[in-house]
Short mmCIF file of C-alpha atoms in Angstrom, two decimals:
data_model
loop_
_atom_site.label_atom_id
_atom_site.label_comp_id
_atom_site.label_asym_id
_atom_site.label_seq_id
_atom_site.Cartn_x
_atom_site.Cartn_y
_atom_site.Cartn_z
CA UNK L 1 -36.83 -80.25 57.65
CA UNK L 2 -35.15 -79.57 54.21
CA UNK L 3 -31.71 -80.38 54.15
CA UNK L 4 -29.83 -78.43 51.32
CA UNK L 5 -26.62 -78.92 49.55
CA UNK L 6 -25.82 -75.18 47.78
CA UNK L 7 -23.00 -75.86 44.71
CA UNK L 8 -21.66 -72.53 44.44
CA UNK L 9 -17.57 -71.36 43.31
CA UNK L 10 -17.45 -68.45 46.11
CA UNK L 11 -20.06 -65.98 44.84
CA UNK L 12 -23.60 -66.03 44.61
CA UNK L 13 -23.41 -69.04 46.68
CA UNK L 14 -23.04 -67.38 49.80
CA UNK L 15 -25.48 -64.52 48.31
CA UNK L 16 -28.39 -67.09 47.65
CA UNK L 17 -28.02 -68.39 51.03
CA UNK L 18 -27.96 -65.18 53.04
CA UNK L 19 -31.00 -63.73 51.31
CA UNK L 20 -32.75 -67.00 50.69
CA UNK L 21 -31.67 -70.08 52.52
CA UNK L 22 -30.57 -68.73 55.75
CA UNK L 23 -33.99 -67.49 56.55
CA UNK L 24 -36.25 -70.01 54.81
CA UNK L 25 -38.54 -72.18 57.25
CA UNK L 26 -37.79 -75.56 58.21
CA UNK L 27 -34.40 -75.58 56.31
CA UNK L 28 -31.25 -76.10 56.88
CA UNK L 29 -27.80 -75.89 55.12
CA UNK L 30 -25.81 -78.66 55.54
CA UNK L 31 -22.96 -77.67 53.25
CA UNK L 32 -21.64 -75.60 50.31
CA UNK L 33 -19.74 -77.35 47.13
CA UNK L 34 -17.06 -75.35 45.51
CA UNK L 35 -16.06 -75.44 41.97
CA UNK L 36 -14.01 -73.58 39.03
CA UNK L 37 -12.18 -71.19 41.52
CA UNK L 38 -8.81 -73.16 42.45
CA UNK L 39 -7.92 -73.19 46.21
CA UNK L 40 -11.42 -71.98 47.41
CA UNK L 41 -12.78 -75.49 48.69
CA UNK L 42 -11.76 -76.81 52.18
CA UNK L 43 -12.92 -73.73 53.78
CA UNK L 44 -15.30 -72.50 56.45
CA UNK L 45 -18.88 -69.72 56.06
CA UNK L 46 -18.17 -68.09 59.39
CA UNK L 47 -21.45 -68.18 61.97
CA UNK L 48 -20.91 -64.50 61.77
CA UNK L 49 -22.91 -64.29 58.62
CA UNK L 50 -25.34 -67.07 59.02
CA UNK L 51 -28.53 -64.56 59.66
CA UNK L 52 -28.66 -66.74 63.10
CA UNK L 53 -30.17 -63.73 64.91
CA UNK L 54 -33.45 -64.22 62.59
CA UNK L 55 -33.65 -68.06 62.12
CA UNK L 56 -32.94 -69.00 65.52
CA UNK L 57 -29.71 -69.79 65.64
CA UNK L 58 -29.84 -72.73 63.18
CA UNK L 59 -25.79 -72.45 62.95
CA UNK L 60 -23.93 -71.48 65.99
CA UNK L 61 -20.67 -72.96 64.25
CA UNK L 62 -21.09 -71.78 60.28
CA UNK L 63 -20.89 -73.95 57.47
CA UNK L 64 -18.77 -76.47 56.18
CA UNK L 65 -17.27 -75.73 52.02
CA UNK L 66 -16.15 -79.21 50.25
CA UNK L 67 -15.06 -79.92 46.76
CA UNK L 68 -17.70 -80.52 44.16
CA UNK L 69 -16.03 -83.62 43.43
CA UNK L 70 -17.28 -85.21 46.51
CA UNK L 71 -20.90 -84.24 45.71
CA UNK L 72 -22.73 -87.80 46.05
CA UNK L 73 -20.72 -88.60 49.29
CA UNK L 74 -21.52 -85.57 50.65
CA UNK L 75 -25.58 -86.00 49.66
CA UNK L 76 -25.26 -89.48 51.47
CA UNK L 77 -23.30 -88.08 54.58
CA UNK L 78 -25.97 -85.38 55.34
CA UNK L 79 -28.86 -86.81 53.82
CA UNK L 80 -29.78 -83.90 51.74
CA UNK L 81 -32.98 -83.78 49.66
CA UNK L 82 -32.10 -80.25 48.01
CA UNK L 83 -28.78 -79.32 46.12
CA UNK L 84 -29.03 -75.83 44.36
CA UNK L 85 -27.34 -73.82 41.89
CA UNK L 86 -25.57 -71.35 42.68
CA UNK L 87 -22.64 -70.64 40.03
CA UNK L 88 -22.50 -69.14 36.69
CA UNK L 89 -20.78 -69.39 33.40
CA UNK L 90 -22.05 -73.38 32.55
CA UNK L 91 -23.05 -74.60 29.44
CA UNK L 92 -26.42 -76.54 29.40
CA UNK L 93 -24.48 -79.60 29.24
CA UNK L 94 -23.02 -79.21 32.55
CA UNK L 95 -26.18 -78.12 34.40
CA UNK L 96 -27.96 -81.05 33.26
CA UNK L 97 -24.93 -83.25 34.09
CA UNK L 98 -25.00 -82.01 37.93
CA UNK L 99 -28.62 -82.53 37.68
CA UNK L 100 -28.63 -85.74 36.86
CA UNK L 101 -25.92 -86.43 39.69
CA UNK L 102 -28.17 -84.75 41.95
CA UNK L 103 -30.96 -86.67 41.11
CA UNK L 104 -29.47 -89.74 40.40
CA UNK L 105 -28.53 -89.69 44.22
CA UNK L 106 -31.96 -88.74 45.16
CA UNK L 107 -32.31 -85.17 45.82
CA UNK L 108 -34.49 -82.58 43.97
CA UNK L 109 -31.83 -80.39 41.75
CA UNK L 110 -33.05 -76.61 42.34
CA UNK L 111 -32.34 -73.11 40.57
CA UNK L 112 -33.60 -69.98 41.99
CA UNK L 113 -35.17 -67.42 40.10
CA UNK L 114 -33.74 -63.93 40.01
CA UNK L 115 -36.44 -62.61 42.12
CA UNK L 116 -35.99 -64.77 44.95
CA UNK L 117 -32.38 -63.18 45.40
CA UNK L 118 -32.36 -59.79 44.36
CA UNK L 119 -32.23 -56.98 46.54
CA UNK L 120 -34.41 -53.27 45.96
CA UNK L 121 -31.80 -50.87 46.09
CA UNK L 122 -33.36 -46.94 47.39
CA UNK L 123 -31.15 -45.40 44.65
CA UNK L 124 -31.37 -45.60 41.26
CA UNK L 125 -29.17 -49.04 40.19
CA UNK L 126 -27.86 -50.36 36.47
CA UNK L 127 -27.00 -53.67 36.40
CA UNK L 128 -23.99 -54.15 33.53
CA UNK L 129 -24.46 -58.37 32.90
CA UNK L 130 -23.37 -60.49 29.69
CA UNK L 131 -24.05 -63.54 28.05
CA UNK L 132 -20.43 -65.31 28.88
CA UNK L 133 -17.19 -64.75 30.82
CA UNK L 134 -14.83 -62.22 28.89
CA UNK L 135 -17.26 -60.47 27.20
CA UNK L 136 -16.28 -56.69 27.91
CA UNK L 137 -18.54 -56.03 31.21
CA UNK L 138 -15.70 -53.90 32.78
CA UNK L 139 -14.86 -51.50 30.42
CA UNK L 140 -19.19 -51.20 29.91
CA UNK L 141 -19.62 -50.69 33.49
CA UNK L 142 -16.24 -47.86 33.44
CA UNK L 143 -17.75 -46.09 30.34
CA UNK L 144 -21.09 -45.87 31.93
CA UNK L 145 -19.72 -44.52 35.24
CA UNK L 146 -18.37 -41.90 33.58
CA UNK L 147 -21.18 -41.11 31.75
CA UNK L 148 -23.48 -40.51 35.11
CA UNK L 149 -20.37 -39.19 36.72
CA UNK L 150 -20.37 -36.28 33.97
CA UNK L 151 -23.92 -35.84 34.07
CA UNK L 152 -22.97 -34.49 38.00
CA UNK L 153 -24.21 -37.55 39.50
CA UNK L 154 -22.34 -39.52 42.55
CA UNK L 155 -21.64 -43.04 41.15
CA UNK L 156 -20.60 -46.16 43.37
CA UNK L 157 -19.96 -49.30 41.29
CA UNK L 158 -20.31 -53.16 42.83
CA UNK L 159 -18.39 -55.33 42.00
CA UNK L 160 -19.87 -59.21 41.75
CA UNK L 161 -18.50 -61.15 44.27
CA UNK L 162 -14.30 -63.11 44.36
CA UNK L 163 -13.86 -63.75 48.40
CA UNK L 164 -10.83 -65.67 48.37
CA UNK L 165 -9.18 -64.91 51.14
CA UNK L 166 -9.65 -67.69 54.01
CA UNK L 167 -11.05 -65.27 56.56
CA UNK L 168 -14.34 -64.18 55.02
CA UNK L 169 -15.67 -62.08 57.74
CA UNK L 170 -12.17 -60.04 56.58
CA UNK L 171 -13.96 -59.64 53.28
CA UNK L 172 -17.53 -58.83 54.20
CA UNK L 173 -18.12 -55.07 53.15
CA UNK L 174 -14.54 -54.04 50.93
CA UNK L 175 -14.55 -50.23 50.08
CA UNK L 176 -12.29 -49.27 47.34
CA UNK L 177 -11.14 -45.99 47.08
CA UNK L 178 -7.29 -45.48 46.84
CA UNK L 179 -5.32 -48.36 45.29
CA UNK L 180 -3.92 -49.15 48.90
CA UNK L 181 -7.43 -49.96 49.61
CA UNK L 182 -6.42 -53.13 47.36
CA UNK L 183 -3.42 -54.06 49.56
CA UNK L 184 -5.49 -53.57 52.84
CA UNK L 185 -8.04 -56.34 51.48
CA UNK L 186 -5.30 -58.64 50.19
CA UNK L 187 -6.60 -58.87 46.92
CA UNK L 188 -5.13 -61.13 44.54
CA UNK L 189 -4.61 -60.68 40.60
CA UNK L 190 -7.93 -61.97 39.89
CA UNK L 191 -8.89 -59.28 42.11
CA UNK L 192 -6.89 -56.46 41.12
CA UNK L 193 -7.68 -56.77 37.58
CA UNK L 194 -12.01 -55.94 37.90
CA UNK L 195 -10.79 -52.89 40.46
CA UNK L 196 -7.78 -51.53 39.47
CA UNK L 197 -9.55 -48.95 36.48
CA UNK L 198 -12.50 -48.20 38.78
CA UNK L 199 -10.52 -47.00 41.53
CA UNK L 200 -8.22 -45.03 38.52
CA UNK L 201 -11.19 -44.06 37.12
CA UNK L 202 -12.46 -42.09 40.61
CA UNK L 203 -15.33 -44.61 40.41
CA UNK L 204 -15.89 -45.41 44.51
CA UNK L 205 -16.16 -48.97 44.62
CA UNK L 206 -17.43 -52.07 46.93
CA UNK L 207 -17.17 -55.54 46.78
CA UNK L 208 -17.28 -58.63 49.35
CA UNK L 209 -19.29 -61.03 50.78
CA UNK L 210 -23.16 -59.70 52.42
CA UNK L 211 -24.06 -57.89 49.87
CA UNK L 212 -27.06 -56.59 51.33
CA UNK L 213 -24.80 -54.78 53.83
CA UNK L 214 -22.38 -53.70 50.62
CA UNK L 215 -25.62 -52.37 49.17
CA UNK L 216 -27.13 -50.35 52.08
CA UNK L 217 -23.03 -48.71 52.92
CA UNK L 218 -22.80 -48.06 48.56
CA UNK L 219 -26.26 -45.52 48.80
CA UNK L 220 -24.90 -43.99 51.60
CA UNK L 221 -22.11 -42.32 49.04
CA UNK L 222 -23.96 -42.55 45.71
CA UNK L 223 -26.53 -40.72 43.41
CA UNK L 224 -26.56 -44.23 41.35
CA UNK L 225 -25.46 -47.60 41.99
CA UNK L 226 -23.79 -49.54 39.18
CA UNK L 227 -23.83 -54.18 39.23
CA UNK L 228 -20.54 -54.69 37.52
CA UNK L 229 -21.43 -58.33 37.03
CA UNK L 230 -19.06 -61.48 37.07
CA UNK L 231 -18.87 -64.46 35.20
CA UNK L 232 -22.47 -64.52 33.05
CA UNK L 233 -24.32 -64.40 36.36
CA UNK L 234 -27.32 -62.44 36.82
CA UNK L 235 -27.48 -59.28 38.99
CA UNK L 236 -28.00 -59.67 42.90
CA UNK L 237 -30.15 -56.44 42.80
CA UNK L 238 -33.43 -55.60 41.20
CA UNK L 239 -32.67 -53.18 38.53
CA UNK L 240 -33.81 -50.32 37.48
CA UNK L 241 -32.41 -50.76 33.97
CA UNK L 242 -30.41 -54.22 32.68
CA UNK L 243 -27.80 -54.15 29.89
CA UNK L 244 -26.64 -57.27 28.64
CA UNK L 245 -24.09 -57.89 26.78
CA UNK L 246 -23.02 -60.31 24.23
CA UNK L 247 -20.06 -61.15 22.29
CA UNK L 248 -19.97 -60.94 18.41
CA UNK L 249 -16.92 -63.98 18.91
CA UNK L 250 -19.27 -66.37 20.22
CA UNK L 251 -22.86 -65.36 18.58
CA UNK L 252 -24.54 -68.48 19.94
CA UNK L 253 -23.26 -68.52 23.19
CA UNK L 254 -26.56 -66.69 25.22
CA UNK L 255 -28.79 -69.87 24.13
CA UNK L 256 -26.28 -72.43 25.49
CA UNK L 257 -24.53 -71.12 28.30
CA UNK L 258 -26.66 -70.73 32.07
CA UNK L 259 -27.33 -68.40 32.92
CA UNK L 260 -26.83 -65.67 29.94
CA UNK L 261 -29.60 -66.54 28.46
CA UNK L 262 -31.67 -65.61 31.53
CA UNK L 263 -30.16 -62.27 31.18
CA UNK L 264 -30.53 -61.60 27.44
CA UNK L 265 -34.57 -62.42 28.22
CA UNK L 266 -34.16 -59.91 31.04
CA UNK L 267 -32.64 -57.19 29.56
CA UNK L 268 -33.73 -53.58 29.35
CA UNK L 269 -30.82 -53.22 26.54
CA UNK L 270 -28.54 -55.64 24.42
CA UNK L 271 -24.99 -54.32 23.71
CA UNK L 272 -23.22 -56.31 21.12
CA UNK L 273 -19.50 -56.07 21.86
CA UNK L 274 -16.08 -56.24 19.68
CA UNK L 275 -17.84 -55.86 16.91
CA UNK L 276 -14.37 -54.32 15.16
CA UNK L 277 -12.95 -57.55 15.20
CA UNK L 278 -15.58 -58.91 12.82
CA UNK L 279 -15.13 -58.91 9.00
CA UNK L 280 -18.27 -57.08 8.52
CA UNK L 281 -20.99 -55.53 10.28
CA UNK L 282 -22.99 -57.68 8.59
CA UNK L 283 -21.98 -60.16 11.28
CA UNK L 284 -23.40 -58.16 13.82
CA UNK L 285 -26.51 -57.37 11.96
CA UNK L 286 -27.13 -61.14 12.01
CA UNK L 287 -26.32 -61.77 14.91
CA UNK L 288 -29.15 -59.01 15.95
CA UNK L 289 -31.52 -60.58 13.79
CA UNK L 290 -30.86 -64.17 15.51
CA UNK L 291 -31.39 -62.41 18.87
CA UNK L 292 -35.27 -61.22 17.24
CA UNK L 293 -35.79 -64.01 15.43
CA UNK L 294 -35.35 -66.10 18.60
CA UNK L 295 -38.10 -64.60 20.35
CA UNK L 296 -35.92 -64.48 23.33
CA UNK L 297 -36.00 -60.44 23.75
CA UNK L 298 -38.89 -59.42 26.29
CA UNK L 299 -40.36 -57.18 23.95
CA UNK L 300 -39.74 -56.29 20.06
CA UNK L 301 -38.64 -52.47 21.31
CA UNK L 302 -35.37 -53.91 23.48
CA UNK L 303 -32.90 -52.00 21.85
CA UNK L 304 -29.44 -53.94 20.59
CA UNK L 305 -26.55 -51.62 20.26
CA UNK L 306 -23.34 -52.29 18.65
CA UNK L 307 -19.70 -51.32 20.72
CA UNK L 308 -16.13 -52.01 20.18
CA UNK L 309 -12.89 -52.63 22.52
CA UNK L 310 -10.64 -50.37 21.17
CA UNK L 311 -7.28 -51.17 22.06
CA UNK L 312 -3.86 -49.24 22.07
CA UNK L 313 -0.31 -50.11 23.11
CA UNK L 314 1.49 -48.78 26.56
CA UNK L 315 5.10 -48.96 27.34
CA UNK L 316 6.92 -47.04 30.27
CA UNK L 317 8.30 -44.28 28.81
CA UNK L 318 7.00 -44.33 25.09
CA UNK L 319 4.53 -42.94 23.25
CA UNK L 320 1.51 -45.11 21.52
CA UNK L 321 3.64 -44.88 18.13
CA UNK L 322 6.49 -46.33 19.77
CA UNK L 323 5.26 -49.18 21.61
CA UNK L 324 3.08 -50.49 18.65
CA UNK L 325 6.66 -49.88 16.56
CA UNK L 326 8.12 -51.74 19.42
CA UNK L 327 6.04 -55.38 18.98
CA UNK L 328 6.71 -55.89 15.55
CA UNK L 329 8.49 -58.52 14.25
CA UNK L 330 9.04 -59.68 17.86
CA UNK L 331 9.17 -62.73 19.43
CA UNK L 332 6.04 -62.44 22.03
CA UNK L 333 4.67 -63.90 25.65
CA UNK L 334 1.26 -62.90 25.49
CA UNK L 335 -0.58 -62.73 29.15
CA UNK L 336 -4.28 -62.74 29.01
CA UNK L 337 -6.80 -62.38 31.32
CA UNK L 338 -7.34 -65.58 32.92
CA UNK L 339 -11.04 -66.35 33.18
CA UNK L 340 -11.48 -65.37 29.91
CA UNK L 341 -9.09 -67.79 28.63
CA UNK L 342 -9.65 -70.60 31.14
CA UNK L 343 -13.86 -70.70 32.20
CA UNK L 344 -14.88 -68.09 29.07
CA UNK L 345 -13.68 -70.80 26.61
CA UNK L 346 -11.54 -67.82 24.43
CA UNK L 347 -8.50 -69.12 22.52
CA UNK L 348 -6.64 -65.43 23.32
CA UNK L 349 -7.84 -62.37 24.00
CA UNK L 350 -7.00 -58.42 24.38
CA UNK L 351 -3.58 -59.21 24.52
CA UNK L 352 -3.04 -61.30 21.67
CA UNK L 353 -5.71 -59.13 19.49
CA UNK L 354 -3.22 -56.61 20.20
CA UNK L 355 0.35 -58.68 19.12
CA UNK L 356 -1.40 -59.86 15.95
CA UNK L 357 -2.53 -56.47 14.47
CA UNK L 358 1.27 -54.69 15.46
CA UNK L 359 2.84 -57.91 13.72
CA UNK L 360 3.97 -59.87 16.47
CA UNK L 361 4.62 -63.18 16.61
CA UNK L 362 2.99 -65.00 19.52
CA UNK L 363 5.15 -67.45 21.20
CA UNK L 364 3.33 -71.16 22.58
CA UNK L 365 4.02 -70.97 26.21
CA UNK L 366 3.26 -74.54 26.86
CA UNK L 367 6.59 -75.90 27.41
CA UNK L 368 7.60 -73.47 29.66
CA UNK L 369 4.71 -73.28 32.33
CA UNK L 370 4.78 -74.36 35.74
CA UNK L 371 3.70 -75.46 38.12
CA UNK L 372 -0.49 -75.06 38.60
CA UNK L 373 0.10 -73.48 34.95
CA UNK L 374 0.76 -76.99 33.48
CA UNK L 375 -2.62 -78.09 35.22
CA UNK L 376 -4.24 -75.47 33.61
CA UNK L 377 -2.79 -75.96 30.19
CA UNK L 378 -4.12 -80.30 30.87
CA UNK L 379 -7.58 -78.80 31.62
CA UNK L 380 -7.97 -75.97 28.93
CA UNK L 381 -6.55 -77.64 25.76
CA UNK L 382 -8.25 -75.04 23.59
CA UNK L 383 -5.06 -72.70 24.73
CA UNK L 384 -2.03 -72.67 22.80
CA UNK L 385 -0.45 -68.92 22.29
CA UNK L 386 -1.50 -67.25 25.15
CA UNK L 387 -0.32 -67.45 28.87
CA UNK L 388 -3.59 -67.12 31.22
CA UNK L 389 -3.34 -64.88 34.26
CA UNK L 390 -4.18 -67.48 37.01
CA UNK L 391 -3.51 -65.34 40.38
CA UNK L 392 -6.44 -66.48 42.67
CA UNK L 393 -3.75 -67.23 45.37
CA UNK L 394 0.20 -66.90 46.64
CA UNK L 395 0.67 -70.21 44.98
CA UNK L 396 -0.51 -69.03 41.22
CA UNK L 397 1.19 -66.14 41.48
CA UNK L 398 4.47 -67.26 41.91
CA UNK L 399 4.04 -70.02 39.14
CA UNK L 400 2.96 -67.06 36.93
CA UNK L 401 5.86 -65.75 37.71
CA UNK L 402 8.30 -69.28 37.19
CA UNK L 403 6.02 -69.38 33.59
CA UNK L 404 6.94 -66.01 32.59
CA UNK L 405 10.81 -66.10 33.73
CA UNK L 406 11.08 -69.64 31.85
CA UNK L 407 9.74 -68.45 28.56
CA UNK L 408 11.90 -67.19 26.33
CA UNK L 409 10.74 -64.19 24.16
CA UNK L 410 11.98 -60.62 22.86
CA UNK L 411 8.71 -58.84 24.91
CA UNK L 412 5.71 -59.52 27.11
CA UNK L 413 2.38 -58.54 25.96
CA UNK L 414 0.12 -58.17 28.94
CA UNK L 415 -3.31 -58.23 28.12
CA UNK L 416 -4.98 -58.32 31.44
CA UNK L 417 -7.17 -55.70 32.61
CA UNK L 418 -4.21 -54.23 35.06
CA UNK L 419 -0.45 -54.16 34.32
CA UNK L 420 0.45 -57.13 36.33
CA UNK L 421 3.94 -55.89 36.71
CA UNK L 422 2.74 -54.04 39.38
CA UNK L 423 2.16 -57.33 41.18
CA UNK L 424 4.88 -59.30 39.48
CA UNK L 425 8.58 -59.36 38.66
CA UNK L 426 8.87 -59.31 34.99
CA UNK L 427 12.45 -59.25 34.85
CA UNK L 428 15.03 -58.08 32.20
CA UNK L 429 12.02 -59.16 29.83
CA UNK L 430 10.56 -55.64 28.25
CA UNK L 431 6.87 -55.33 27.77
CA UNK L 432 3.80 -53.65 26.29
CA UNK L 433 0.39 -53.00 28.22
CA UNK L 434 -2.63 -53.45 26.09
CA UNK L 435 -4.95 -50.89 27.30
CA UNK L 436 -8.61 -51.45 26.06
CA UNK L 437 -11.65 -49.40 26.71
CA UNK L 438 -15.23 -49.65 25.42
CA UNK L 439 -15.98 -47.22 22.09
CA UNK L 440 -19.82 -47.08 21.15
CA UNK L 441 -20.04 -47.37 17.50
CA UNK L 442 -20.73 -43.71 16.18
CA UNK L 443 -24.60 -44.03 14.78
CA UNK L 444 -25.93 -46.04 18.09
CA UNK L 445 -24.16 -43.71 20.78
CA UNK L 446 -26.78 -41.35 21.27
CA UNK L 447 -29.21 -44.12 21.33
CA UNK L 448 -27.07 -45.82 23.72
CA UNK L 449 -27.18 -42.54 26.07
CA UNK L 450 -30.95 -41.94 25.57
CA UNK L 451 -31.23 -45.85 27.24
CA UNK L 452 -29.26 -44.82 30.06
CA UNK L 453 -30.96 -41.45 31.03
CA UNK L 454 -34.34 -43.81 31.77
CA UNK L 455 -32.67 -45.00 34.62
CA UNK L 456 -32.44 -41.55 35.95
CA UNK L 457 -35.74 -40.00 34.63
CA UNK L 458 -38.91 -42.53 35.58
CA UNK L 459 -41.18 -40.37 33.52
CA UNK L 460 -38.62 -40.33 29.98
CA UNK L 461 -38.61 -44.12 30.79
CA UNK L 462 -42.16 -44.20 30.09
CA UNK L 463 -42.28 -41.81 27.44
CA UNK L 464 -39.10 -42.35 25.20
CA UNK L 465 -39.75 -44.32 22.26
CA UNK L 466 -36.52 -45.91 21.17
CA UNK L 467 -36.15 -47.00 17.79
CA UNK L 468 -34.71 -50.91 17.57
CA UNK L 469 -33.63 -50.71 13.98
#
């Protein structure tokens, strides 16, 4: 009998193993690994989900989650032959480097194929996926919603996997509908921040842990399903039509980074994002060309489409005018979304795009963080004017909120994708939202709509001839 090691960070390693490993012959799980996420090792995969009514009962008392860090220990306490992969967002680097662990300690290193995971959906589904962390999936996913959603169609979005809560047979099958919903599940700011605009949006959304269960209880509401991926990971259902995304910042990143170039060879449609925070277009039109020129595209037709995050200023009881008028010259905290930052490799982000072009003037908040914010700072030393939004537990949160009390500053720019004062205390300190949403550039929209009715029509699928150029 196989016995398999899955290194996962609280996502698709519970997926992989439900749809794969769970019911595969003569095999048996002896552990999971957990990485990047802090405070999600040390945990338990309740029997509850363990498929044990089709493979026999193989565990009648779940599985065991360790630290990453004990990986070789861990191979020689259960005598594993197998570890897999089962995270996202890695440079090439660092896969090789945990394969060489793996195999260095005498086990076979294994990465499953798309296929092998992905569920068929009986609706039509969209999968919204990127080349790295912090690339703009969100506001893609929310500006396609609303494009079926006008088109009179019933849309439910998914929502890639963050269980963090301890109890993950609480989180099995979340439905989002009202922003109590959020409160009911517990959800942290890591959380709130992918579900807050669907739910404002109208956009019915589900999340959790089996997602074949999430999937079958989403088509019982919905026309269309929409994958709002996570991290760079690849969809966990078969698609009926992939956009990927990549970001005009980091033009190299989908050959270097596991797995987003898997889904840049998989994609239906390439969306090249933040493209009006380049000097030229020309940038982008290179960075296109690369993407041909690579011969990494599945055909020469896949279309690549250009979009931009616009971004505007909100402040309680202002108008636009005024809050942009209120950030200049101003001493500024920014707060930016944290995976972006942290995992994504980004120096700054919405937040600080936004303080720069109103005339800010960014303040370090180094010296003041606390707590698990001065680990962070150790770990990520490519971060210097930008506060990341770490809130994957009670124990973040309140150093967040130590970090932001501590620094001194004339306003706080909060660039994450939900106003975190909902969630926090900001004090006396007054502060600016940056709001960002996803703007097609003008001359590819109606290309850009013409790929997403062939998800709806099978026969203009066939048929439409989209023009690349």
């Amino acid at each position: 009998m196989d016995k398999v090691i899955i290194l996962g960070a609280a996502g698709r390693d519970f997926h992989d193993f439900m749809v794969y490993w769970a019911v595969r012959p003569n095999t048996q799980v002896v552990c999971f690994t957990e990485t990047q996420i802090p405070g999600i090792e040390n945990r338990h995969f309740p029997k509850e989900m363990c498929r044990n009514d089709v493979n026999g009962n193989r565990y009648p008392d779940g599985i065991d989650i360790y630290p990453e860090s004990q990986l070789e220990e861990l191979i020689q306490r259960f005598e594993a032959n197998i570890c897999t992969l089962a995270y996202s967002d890695l440079s090439y680097h660092t896969v090789q480097s945990l394969a060489s662990r793996v195999n260095t300690a005498g086990c076979q290193f294994v990465q499953l194929p798309p296929v092998a995971t992905q569920i068929k959906s009986t609706k039509p589904l969209v999968s919204i996926v990127a080349s790295r962390t912090g690339v703009g999936k969100s506001q893609t996913t929310r500006w396609v919603a609303n494009y079926y959603k006008k088109k009179g169609l019933k849309v439910a979005a998914i929502r890639h996997p963050m269980p963090y809560d301890e109890d993950l047979n609480f989180q099995r099958c979340e439905r989002f509908e009202t922003m109590e919903d959020m409160d009911k599940y517990r959800c942290t700011i890591e959380e709130r921040e992918e579900y807050y605009r669907h739910i404002e949006d109208g956009t019915l959304l589900f999340a959790g842990v089996d997602y074949e269960m999430i999937l079958r209880e989403a088509e019982k509401d919905a026309d269309l399903i929409l994958w709002d991926g996570g991290n760079n990971d690849f969809s966990f259902y078969k698609a009926d039509l992939t956009i990927t995304l990549v970001d005009s910042l980091r033009p190299t990143d989908e050959l270097h980074y596991f797995p987003g170039e898997t889904n840049v060879r998989m994609a239906d449609a390439i969306l090249i994002t933040k493209t009006n925070e380049l000097k030229s277009v020309l940038e982008a039109d290179h960075h296109a060309q690369q993407l041909r020129d690579k011969g990494i595209l599945k055909h020469d037709m896949v279309p690549i489409l250009y979009g931009k995050s616009k971004i505007v200023p909100q402040a309680k009881g202002m108008t636009t005018e005024e809050a942009a008028s209120f950030v200049n010259g101003k001493r500024v905290l920014v707060v930016d979304d944290g995976p972006t930052l942290t995992h994504g490799g980004l120096p700054s982000g919405a937040g600080y795009a936004l303080c720069e072009s109103l005339g800010g003037i960014p303040v370090d908040p180094r010296p003041f963080a606390k707590g698990s914010l001065q680990q962070t700072f150790s770990k990520f030393t490519h971060l210097k004017n930008c506060l990341p939004a770490m809130g994957y537990g009670e124990e973040q949160v309140q150093d967040l909120q130590a970090s932001i009390d501590a620094v001194e500053c004339d306003v706080v720019m909060i660039g994450t994708p939900i106003d975190i004062s909902q969630v926090l205390d900001i004090g006396d300190k007054p502060y600016v939202v940056a709001r960002y949403d996803l703007e097609v550039v003008p001359q590819h929209q109606t290309k850009f709509l013409n790929v997403l009715d062939t998800a709806i029509d099978p026969e203009e699928k066939k048929e439409k001839k989209i023009n690349p150029k």
